[in-house]
Amino acid sequence: EIVLTQSPGTLSLSPGERATLSCRASQSVDSSYFAWYQQKPGQAPRLLIYGASSRATGIPDRFSGSGSGTDFTLSISRLEPEDFAVYYCQQYGRSPVTFGGGTKVEIK
Amino acid sequence: QVQLVESGGGVVQPGRSLRLSCAASGFAFSGYAMHWVRQAPGNGLEWVAVISSDGSNKYYGDSAKGRFTISRDNSKNTLYLQMNSLRAEDTAIYYCSRGPRGYDSHLDYWGQGMLVTVSS
């Protein structure tokens, strides 16, 4: 199976700063089959990005995704208070679907 | 609006069975593949299973193979997960989710989750 490794494990930033989250795959992933999710405590995950770079419905344009092959990035241009959460990457191009271990974005 | 509501969770002894349900509304349920994803306490997300829109095809993650069965009733707009021979490591929040692209899909809507605790 494809293992997704997210880094860093925790990102400590202040509101207004830029966040850059990384996800590295153990094998090449078709970028059409790559997604990012946000999860807040006590809530279900929420789809942010699919197809590596397409924003889901209702997602603000401060969120952007990029990457190809084995390296993918989620960027948040200016952190808002509601953006502090855990973020997961997902690949769904090869069975089984796999998720990364998550990056927690916390308030510095 | 799209809604997915899980039910059927709770505390169960090791080796016993449990069936989760997910009631869907707000979209054409019979037109979408549906997935189960779980999350052990304090841990990340683990994909469990997927079923095609008509129920004819099913795929499972390694932890579910041979013990869990995914099914659906399109007349009732409901997704199921039958879990047998439960183990302590199956303790998790179980989410149902919709896959707009079928089996190989991102998951665009999620239920609120249902906690399953396997403990004696």
PDB file of C-alpha atoms in Angstrom:
ATOM      1  CA  GLU A   1       0.000   0.000   0.000  1.00  0.00           C
ATOM      2  CA  ILE A   2       1.025   3.611  -0.477  1.00  0.00           C
ATOM      3  CA  VAL A   3       2.264   5.179   2.745  1.00  0.00           C
ATOM      4  CA  LEU A   4       1.721   8.910   3.148  1.00  0.00           C
ATOM      5  CA  THR A   5       4.066  10.758   5.494  1.00  0.00           C
ATOM      6  CA  GLN A   6       3.023  14.216   6.610  1.00  0.00           C
ATOM      7  CA  SER A   7       5.365  16.848   7.947  1.00  0.00           C
ATOM      8  CA  PRO A   8       5.754  18.543  10.226  1.00  0.00           C
ATOM      9  CA  GLY A   9       3.768  16.728  12.874  1.00  0.00           C
ATOM     10  CA  THR A  10       2.880  20.033  14.502  1.00  0.00           C
ATOM     11  CA  LEU A  11       3.076  23.531  13.070  1.00  0.00           C
ATOM     12  CA  SER A  12       2.970  26.446  15.522  1.00  0.00           C
ATOM     13  CA  LEU A  13       1.981  29.685  13.852  1.00  0.00           C
ATOM     14  CA  SER A  14       0.189  32.938  14.552  1.00  0.00           C
ATOM     15  CA  PRO A  15      -3.002  34.165  12.879  1.00  0.00           C
ATOM     16  CA  GLY A  16      -2.177  35.951   9.652  1.00  0.00           C
ATOM     17  CA  GLU A  17       0.904  33.832   8.958  1.00  0.00           C
ATOM     18  CA  ARG A  18       1.297  31.445   6.045  1.00  0.00           C
ATOM     19  CA  ALA A  19       1.145  27.689   6.645  1.00  0.00           C
ATOM     20  CA  THR A  20       2.835  25.136   4.408  1.00  0.00           C
ATOM     21  CA  LEU A  21       2.030  21.474   5.014  1.00  0.00           C
ATOM     22  CA  SER A  22       3.788  18.624   3.270  1.00  0.00           C
ATOM     23  CA  CYS A  23       2.729  15.111   2.351  1.00  0.00           C
ATOM     24  CA  ARG A  24       5.167  12.644   0.831  1.00  0.00           C
ATOM     25  CA  ALA A  25       4.040   9.374  -0.758  1.00  0.00           C
ATOM     26  CA  SER A  26       6.032   6.143  -0.728  1.00  0.00           C
ATOM     27  CA  GLN A  27       5.152   5.656  -4.419  1.00  0.00           C
ATOM     28  CA  SER A  28       4.113   8.005  -7.159  1.00  0.00           C
ATOM     29  CA  VAL A  29       0.466   9.095  -6.984  1.00  0.00           C
ATOM     30  CA  ASP A  30      -1.585  10.395  -9.888  1.00  0.00           C
ATOM     31  CA  SER A  31      -2.365  13.939  -8.803  1.00  0.00           C
ATOM     32  CA  SER A  32      -5.965  13.439  -9.925  1.00  0.00           C
ATOM     33  CA  TYR A  33      -6.342  11.128  -6.957  1.00  0.00           C
ATOM     34  CA  PHE A  34      -5.026  13.224  -4.106  1.00  0.00           C
ATOM     35  CA  ALA A  35      -6.968  15.137  -1.448  1.00  0.00           C
ATOM     36  CA  TRP A  36      -6.634  17.168   1.730  1.00  0.00           C
ATOM     37  CA  TYR A  37      -9.003  17.280   4.696  1.00  0.00           C
ATOM     38  CA  GLN A  38      -9.363  19.463   7.760  1.00  0.00           C
ATOM     39  CA  GLN A  39     -10.545  18.084  11.087  1.00  0.00           C
ATOM     40  CA  LYS A  40     -11.406  20.048  14.199  1.00  0.00           C
ATOM     41  CA  PRO A  41     -11.814  18.435  17.649  1.00  0.00           C
ATOM     42  CA  GLY A  42     -15.043  16.492  17.963  1.00  0.00           C
ATOM     43  CA  GLN A  43     -15.924  16.968  14.304  1.00  0.00           C
ATOM     44  CA  ALA A  44     -15.825  14.865  11.177  1.00  0.00           C
ATOM     45  CA  PRO A  45     -13.174  15.597   8.569  1.00  0.00           C
ATOM     46  CA  ARG A  46     -14.045  18.194   5.953  1.00  0.00           C
ATOM     47  CA  LEU A  47     -12.874  17.994   2.370  1.00  0.00           C
ATOM     48  CA  LEU A  48     -10.672  20.936   1.405  1.00  0.00           C
ATOM     49  CA  ILE A  49      -8.856  19.958  -1.785  1.00  0.00           C
ATOM     50  CA  TYR A  50      -9.301  17.154  -4.313  1.00  0.00           C
ATOM     51  CA  GLY A  51      -7.411  16.330  -7.467  1.00  0.00           C
ATOM     52  CA  ALA A  52      -4.387  17.817  -5.693  1.00  0.00           C
ATOM     53  CA  SER A  53      -5.382  21.408  -6.448  1.00  0.00           C
ATOM     54  CA  SER A  54      -9.166  21.784  -6.802  1.00  0.00           C
ATOM     55  CA  ARG A  55     -10.926  23.455  -3.912  1.00  0.00           C
ATOM     56  CA  ALA A  56     -14.062  21.787  -2.627  1.00  0.00           C
ATOM     57  CA  THR A  57     -17.335  23.649  -2.531  1.00  0.00           C
ATOM     58  CA  GLY A  58     -17.313  26.532  -0.070  1.00  0.00           C
ATOM     59  CA  ILE A  59     -13.595  26.365   0.715  1.00  0.00           C
ATOM     60  CA  PRO A  60     -11.974  29.835   0.907  1.00  0.00           C
ATOM     61  CA  ASP A  61      -9.316  30.677  -1.633  1.00  0.00           C
ATOM     62  CA  ARG A  62      -6.670  31.093   1.078  1.00  0.00           C
ATOM     63  CA  PHE A  63      -6.427  27.277   0.875  1.00  0.00           C
ATOM     64  CA  SER A  64      -4.466  25.929  -2.063  1.00  0.00           C
ATOM     65  CA  GLY A  65      -3.020  22.568  -3.007  1.00  0.00           C
ATOM     66  CA  SER A  66      -0.160  21.663  -5.280  1.00  0.00           C
ATOM     67  CA  GLY A  67       2.214  18.863  -6.104  1.00  0.00           C
ATOM     68  CA  SER A  68       2.704  15.780  -8.175  1.00  0.00           C
ATOM     69  CA  GLY A  69       4.385  12.396  -8.091  1.00  0.00           C
ATOM     70  CA  THR A  70       5.410  11.805  -4.499  1.00  0.00           C
ATOM     71  CA  ASP A  71       5.355  15.323  -3.069  1.00  0.00           C
ATOM     72  CA  PHE A  72       2.233  17.308  -2.326  1.00  0.00           C
ATOM     73  CA  THR A  73       1.662  20.549  -0.451  1.00  0.00           C
ATOM     74  CA  LEU A  74      -1.259  22.271   1.217  1.00  0.00           C
ATOM     75  CA  SER A  75      -0.828  26.000   1.708  1.00  0.00           C
ATOM     76  CA  ILE A  76      -2.914  28.355   3.788  1.00  0.00           C
ATOM     77  CA  SER A  77      -2.018  31.881   2.744  1.00  0.00           C
ATOM     78  CA  ARG A  78      -3.099  33.763   5.873  1.00  0.00           C
ATOM     79  CA  LEU A  79      -4.228  31.768   8.864  1.00  0.00           C
ATOM     80  CA  GLU A  80      -7.599  32.656  10.297  1.00  0.00           C
ATOM     81  CA  PRO A  81      -8.558  31.623  13.863  1.00  0.00           C
ATOM     82  CA  GLU A  82     -10.840  28.899  12.489  1.00  0.00           C
ATOM     83  CA  ASP A  83      -7.982  27.304  10.522  1.00  0.00           C
ATOM     84  CA  PHE A  84      -6.243  25.895  13.586  1.00  0.00           C
ATOM     85  CA  ALA A  85      -6.979  22.204  13.253  1.00  0.00           C
ATOM     86  CA  VAL A  86      -5.505  18.898  12.098  1.00  0.00           C
ATOM     87  CA  TYR A  87      -4.975  18.347   8.373  1.00  0.00           C
ATOM     88  CA  TYR A  88      -4.834  14.995   6.614  1.00  0.00           C
ATOM     89  CA  CYS A  89      -3.749  14.065   3.115  1.00  0.00           C
ATOM     90  CA  GLN A  90      -5.292  11.153   1.221  1.00  0.00           C
ATOM     91  CA  GLN A  91      -4.494   9.208  -1.908  1.00  0.00           C
ATOM     92  CA  TYR A  92      -7.213   7.307  -3.696  1.00  0.00           C
ATOM     93  CA  GLY A  93      -5.485   6.290  -6.880  1.00  0.00           C
ATOM     94  CA  ARG A  94      -4.307   2.893  -5.722  1.00  0.00           C
ATOM     95  CA  SER A  95      -6.119   0.454  -3.484  1.00  0.00           C
ATOM     96  CA  PRO A  96      -6.263   0.599  -0.579  1.00  0.00           C
ATOM     97  CA  VAL A  97      -7.111   4.234  -0.055  1.00  0.00           C
ATOM     98  CA  THR A  98      -4.657   5.618   2.482  1.00  0.00           C
ATOM     99  CA  PHE A  99      -4.381   8.698   4.656  1.00  0.00           C
ATOM    100  CA  GLY A 100      -1.407  10.476   6.111  1.00  0.00           C
ATOM    101  CA  GLY A 101      -0.878  10.662   9.849  1.00  0.00           C
ATOM    102  CA  GLY A 102      -1.904  14.305  10.042  1.00  0.00           C
ATOM    103  CA  THR A 103      -0.357  17.707  10.728  1.00  0.00           C
ATOM    104  CA  LYS A 104      -1.666  19.731  13.630  1.00  0.00           C
ATOM    105  CA  VAL A 105      -1.671  23.481  13.063  1.00  0.00           C
ATOM    106  CA  GLU A 106      -1.709  25.146  16.457  1.00  0.00           C
ATOM    107  CA  ILE A 107      -1.708  28.709  17.665  1.00  0.00           C
ATOM    108  CA  LYS A 108       1.721  29.954  18.598  1.00  0.00           C
TER     109      LYS A 108
ATOM    110  CA  GLN B   1     -28.590  19.658   1.998  1.00  0.00           C
ATOM    111  CA  VAL B   2     -26.591  16.452   2.122  1.00  0.00           C
ATOM    112  CA  GLN B   3     -26.878  14.652   5.441  1.00  0.00           C
ATOM    113  CA  LEU B   4     -25.343  11.408   6.624  1.00  0.00           C
ATOM    114  CA  VAL B   5     -26.365  10.154  10.058  1.00  0.00           C
ATOM    115  CA  GLU B   6     -24.723   7.097  11.605  1.00  0.00           C
ATOM    116  CA  SER B   7     -26.323   4.932  14.267  1.00  0.00           C
ATOM    117  CA  GLY B   8     -25.865   1.564  15.928  1.00  0.00           C
ATOM    118  CA  GLY B   9     -22.629   2.110  17.811  1.00  0.00           C
ATOM    119  CA  GLY B  10     -21.906   1.426  21.451  1.00  0.00           C
ATOM    120  CA  VAL B  11     -19.980  -0.869  23.741  1.00  0.00           C
ATOM    121  CA  VAL B  12     -19.558  -4.492  22.670  1.00  0.00           C
ATOM    122  CA  GLN B  13     -17.514  -7.368  24.042  1.00  0.00           C
ATOM    123  CA  PRO B  14     -14.593  -8.799  22.103  1.00  0.00           C
ATOM    124  CA  GLY B  15     -15.678 -11.477  19.660  1.00  0.00           C
ATOM    125  CA  ARG B  16     -19.211 -10.137  19.372  1.00  0.00           C
ATOM    126  CA  SER B  17     -20.914  -8.441  16.423  1.00  0.00           C
ATOM    127  CA  LEU B  18     -22.350  -5.027  15.732  1.00  0.00           C
ATOM    128  CA  ARG B  19     -24.078  -3.411  12.766  1.00  0.00           C
ATOM    129  CA  LEU B  20     -23.712   0.255  11.972  1.00  0.00           C
ATOM    130  CA  SER B  21     -26.218   2.129   9.836  1.00  0.00           C
ATOM    131  CA  CYS B  22     -25.873   5.388   7.949  1.00  0.00           C
ATOM    132  CA  ALA B  23     -29.049   7.166   6.862  1.00  0.00           C
ATOM    133  CA  ALA B  24     -28.556   9.426   3.858  1.00  0.00           C
ATOM    134  CA  SER B  25     -30.663  12.351   2.739  1.00  0.00           C
ATOM    135  CA  GLY B  26     -30.464  15.410   0.526  1.00  0.00           C
ATOM    136  CA  PHE B  27     -28.991  13.675  -2.519  1.00  0.00           C
ATOM    137  CA  ALA B  28     -29.652  10.786  -4.899  1.00  0.00           C
ATOM    138  CA  PHE B  29     -28.206   8.061  -2.686  1.00  0.00           C
ATOM    139  CA  SER B  30     -28.492   5.326  -5.312  1.00  0.00           C
ATOM    140  CA  GLY B  31     -26.170   7.246  -7.618  1.00  0.00           C
ATOM    141  CA  TYR B  32     -23.133   7.319  -5.354  1.00  0.00           C
ATOM    142  CA  ALA B  33     -20.539   4.930  -4.038  1.00  0.00           C
ATOM    143  CA  MET B  34     -20.335   5.053  -0.265  1.00  0.00           C
ATOM    144  CA  HIS B  35     -17.402   4.532   2.079  1.00  0.00           C
ATOM    145  CA  TRP B  36     -16.714   3.765   5.725  1.00  0.00           C
ATOM    146  CA  VAL B  37     -13.687   5.371   7.389  1.00  0.00           C
ATOM    147  CA  ARG B  38     -12.682   4.929  11.016  1.00  0.00           C
ATOM    148  CA  GLN B  39     -10.555   6.798  13.512  1.00  0.00           C
ATOM    149  CA  ALA B  40      -9.192   5.196  16.665  1.00  0.00           C
ATOM    150  CA  PRO B  41      -9.125   7.529  19.705  1.00  0.00           C
ATOM    151  CA  GLY B  42      -6.376  10.098  19.293  1.00  0.00           C
ATOM    152  CA  ASN B  43      -5.270   8.585  15.989  1.00  0.00           C
ATOM    153  CA  GLY B  44      -5.521   9.304  12.300  1.00  0.00           C
ATOM    154  CA  LEU B  45      -7.980   8.180   9.650  1.00  0.00           C
ATOM    155  CA  GLU B  46      -8.200   4.635   8.310  1.00  0.00           C
ATOM    156  CA  TRP B  47     -10.239   3.685   5.270  1.00  0.00           C
ATOM    157  CA  VAL B  48     -12.425   0.632   5.961  1.00  0.00           C
ATOM    158  CA  ALA B  49     -14.581  -0.221   2.945  1.00  0.00           C
ATOM    159  CA  VAL B  50     -16.406   1.013  -0.146  1.00  0.00           C
ATOM    160  CA  ILE B  51     -19.531  -0.146  -1.956  1.00  0.00           C
ATOM    161  CA  SER B  52     -20.581   0.755  -5.460  1.00  0.00           C
ATOM    162  CA  SER B  53     -23.733   2.730  -6.129  1.00  0.00           C
ATOM    163  CA  ASP B  54     -25.769  -0.364  -6.974  1.00  0.00           C
ATOM    164  CA  GLY B  55     -24.183  -2.529  -4.294  1.00  0.00           C
ATOM    165  CA  SER B  56     -22.667  -4.993  -6.728  1.00  0.00           C
ATOM    166  CA  ASN B  57     -19.031  -4.266  -5.932  1.00  0.00           C
ATOM    167  CA  LYS B  58     -17.368  -4.013  -2.538  1.00  0.00           C
ATOM    168  CA  TYR B  59     -13.784  -3.484  -1.472  1.00  0.00           C
ATOM    169  CA  TYR B  60     -12.217  -3.638   1.969  1.00  0.00           C
ATOM    170  CA  GLY B  61      -9.132  -2.470   3.793  1.00  0.00           C
ATOM    171  CA  ASP B  62      -6.906  -5.142   5.284  1.00  0.00           C
ATOM    172  CA  SER B  63      -8.254  -4.657   8.797  1.00  0.00           C
ATOM    173  CA  ALA B  64     -11.819  -5.304   7.614  1.00  0.00           C
ATOM    174  CA  LYS B  65     -11.316  -8.212   5.233  1.00  0.00           C
ATOM    175  CA  GLY B  66     -13.065 -11.368   6.339  1.00  0.00           C
ATOM    176  CA  ARG B  67     -14.753  -9.771   9.358  1.00  0.00           C
ATOM    177  CA  PHE B  68     -16.677  -6.722   8.113  1.00  0.00           C
ATOM    178  CA  THR B  69     -19.351  -6.554   5.424  1.00  0.00           C
ATOM    179  CA  ILE B  70     -20.500  -3.373   3.772  1.00  0.00           C
ATOM    180  CA  SER B  71     -23.976  -3.278   2.244  1.00  0.00           C
ATOM    181  CA  ARG B  72     -26.675  -0.837   1.266  1.00  0.00           C
ATOM    182  CA  ASP B  73     -30.405  -0.593   0.755  1.00  0.00           C
ATOM    183  CA  ASN B  74     -31.092   2.003  -1.895  1.00  0.00           C
ATOM    184  CA  SER B  75     -34.830   1.800  -1.267  1.00  0.00           C
ATOM    185  CA  LYS B  76     -34.165   3.014   2.277  1.00  0.00           C
ATOM    186  CA  ASN B  77     -31.269   5.360   1.452  1.00  0.00           C
ATOM    187  CA  THR B  78     -29.202   3.528   4.035  1.00  0.00           C
ATOM    188  CA  LEU B  79     -25.654   2.214   4.197  1.00  0.00           C
ATOM    189  CA  TYR B  80     -24.598  -0.552   6.581  1.00  0.00           C
ATOM    190  CA  LEU B  81     -21.447  -1.987   8.093  1.00  0.00           C
ATOM    191  CA  GLN B  82     -21.746  -5.426   9.664  1.00  0.00           C
ATOM    192  CA  MET B  83     -18.809  -5.999  11.988  1.00  0.00           C
ATOM    193  CA  ASN B  84     -18.132  -9.515  13.271  1.00  0.00           C
ATOM    194  CA  SER B  85     -15.463 -10.974  15.551  1.00  0.00           C
ATOM    195  CA  LEU B  86     -14.747  -7.561  16.979  1.00  0.00           C
ATOM    196  CA  ARG B  87     -11.394  -6.875  18.597  1.00  0.00           C
ATOM    197  CA  ALA B  88     -10.174  -4.198  20.982  1.00  0.00           C
ATOM    198  CA  GLU B  89      -8.290  -2.593  18.093  1.00  0.00           C
ATOM    199  CA  ASP B  90     -11.587  -2.016  16.282  1.00  0.00           C
ATOM    200  CA  THR B  91     -12.430   0.603  18.895  1.00  0.00           C
ATOM    201  CA  ALA B  92     -12.892   3.788  16.905  1.00  0.00           C
ATOM    202  CA  ILE B  93     -15.246   6.419  15.609  1.00  0.00           C
ATOM    203  CA  TYR B  94     -16.771   5.121  12.392  1.00  0.00           C
ATOM    204  CA  TYR B  95     -17.716   7.620   9.707  1.00  0.00           C
ATOM    205  CA  CYS B  96     -19.781   7.024   6.606  1.00  0.00           C
ATOM    206  CA  SER B  97     -18.914   9.219   3.666  1.00  0.00           C
ATOM    207  CA  ARG B  98     -19.846   9.815   0.074  1.00  0.00           C
ATOM    208  CA  GLY B  99     -17.520   9.170  -2.826  1.00  0.00           C
ATOM    209  CA  PRO B 100     -18.547  11.311  -5.779  1.00  0.00           C
ATOM    210  CA  ARG B 101     -16.047   9.578  -8.061  1.00  0.00           C
ATOM    211  CA  GLY B 102     -16.962   6.041  -7.095  1.00  0.00           C
ATOM    212  CA  TYR B 103     -14.484   3.623  -5.578  1.00  0.00           C
ATOM    213  CA  ASP B 104     -11.409   5.718  -6.219  1.00  0.00           C
ATOM    214  CA  SER B 105     -12.703   8.940  -4.849  1.00  0.00           C
ATOM    215  CA  HIS B 106     -12.207  11.786  -2.518  1.00  0.00           C
ATOM    216  CA  LEU B 107     -14.882  11.951   0.163  1.00  0.00           C
ATOM    217  CA  ASP B 108     -16.988  15.057  -0.104  1.00  0.00           C
ATOM    218  CA  TYR B 109     -19.536  14.577   2.677  1.00  0.00           C
ATOM    219  CA  TRP B 110     -19.126  12.827   6.013  1.00  0.00           C
ATOM    220  CA  GLY B 111     -21.448  11.801   8.800  1.00  0.00           C
ATOM    221  CA  GLN B 112     -20.856  12.981  12.346  1.00  0.00           C
ATOM    222  CA  GLY B 113     -19.387   9.627  13.284  1.00  0.00           C
ATOM    223  CA  MET B 114     -20.404   6.801  15.613  1.00  0.00           C
ATOM    224  CA  LEU B 115     -18.232   5.518  18.434  1.00  0.00           C
ATOM    225  CA  VAL B 116     -17.718   1.775  18.710  1.00  0.00           C
ATOM    226  CA  THR B 117     -15.982   0.560  21.855  1.00  0.00           C
ATOM    227  CA  VAL B 118     -14.837  -3.057  22.035  1.00  0.00           C
ATOM    228  CA  SER B 119     -14.214  -3.959  25.644  1.00  0.00           C
ATOM    229  CA  SER B 120     -14.994  -6.675  28.136  1.00  0.00           C
TER     230      SER B 120
END
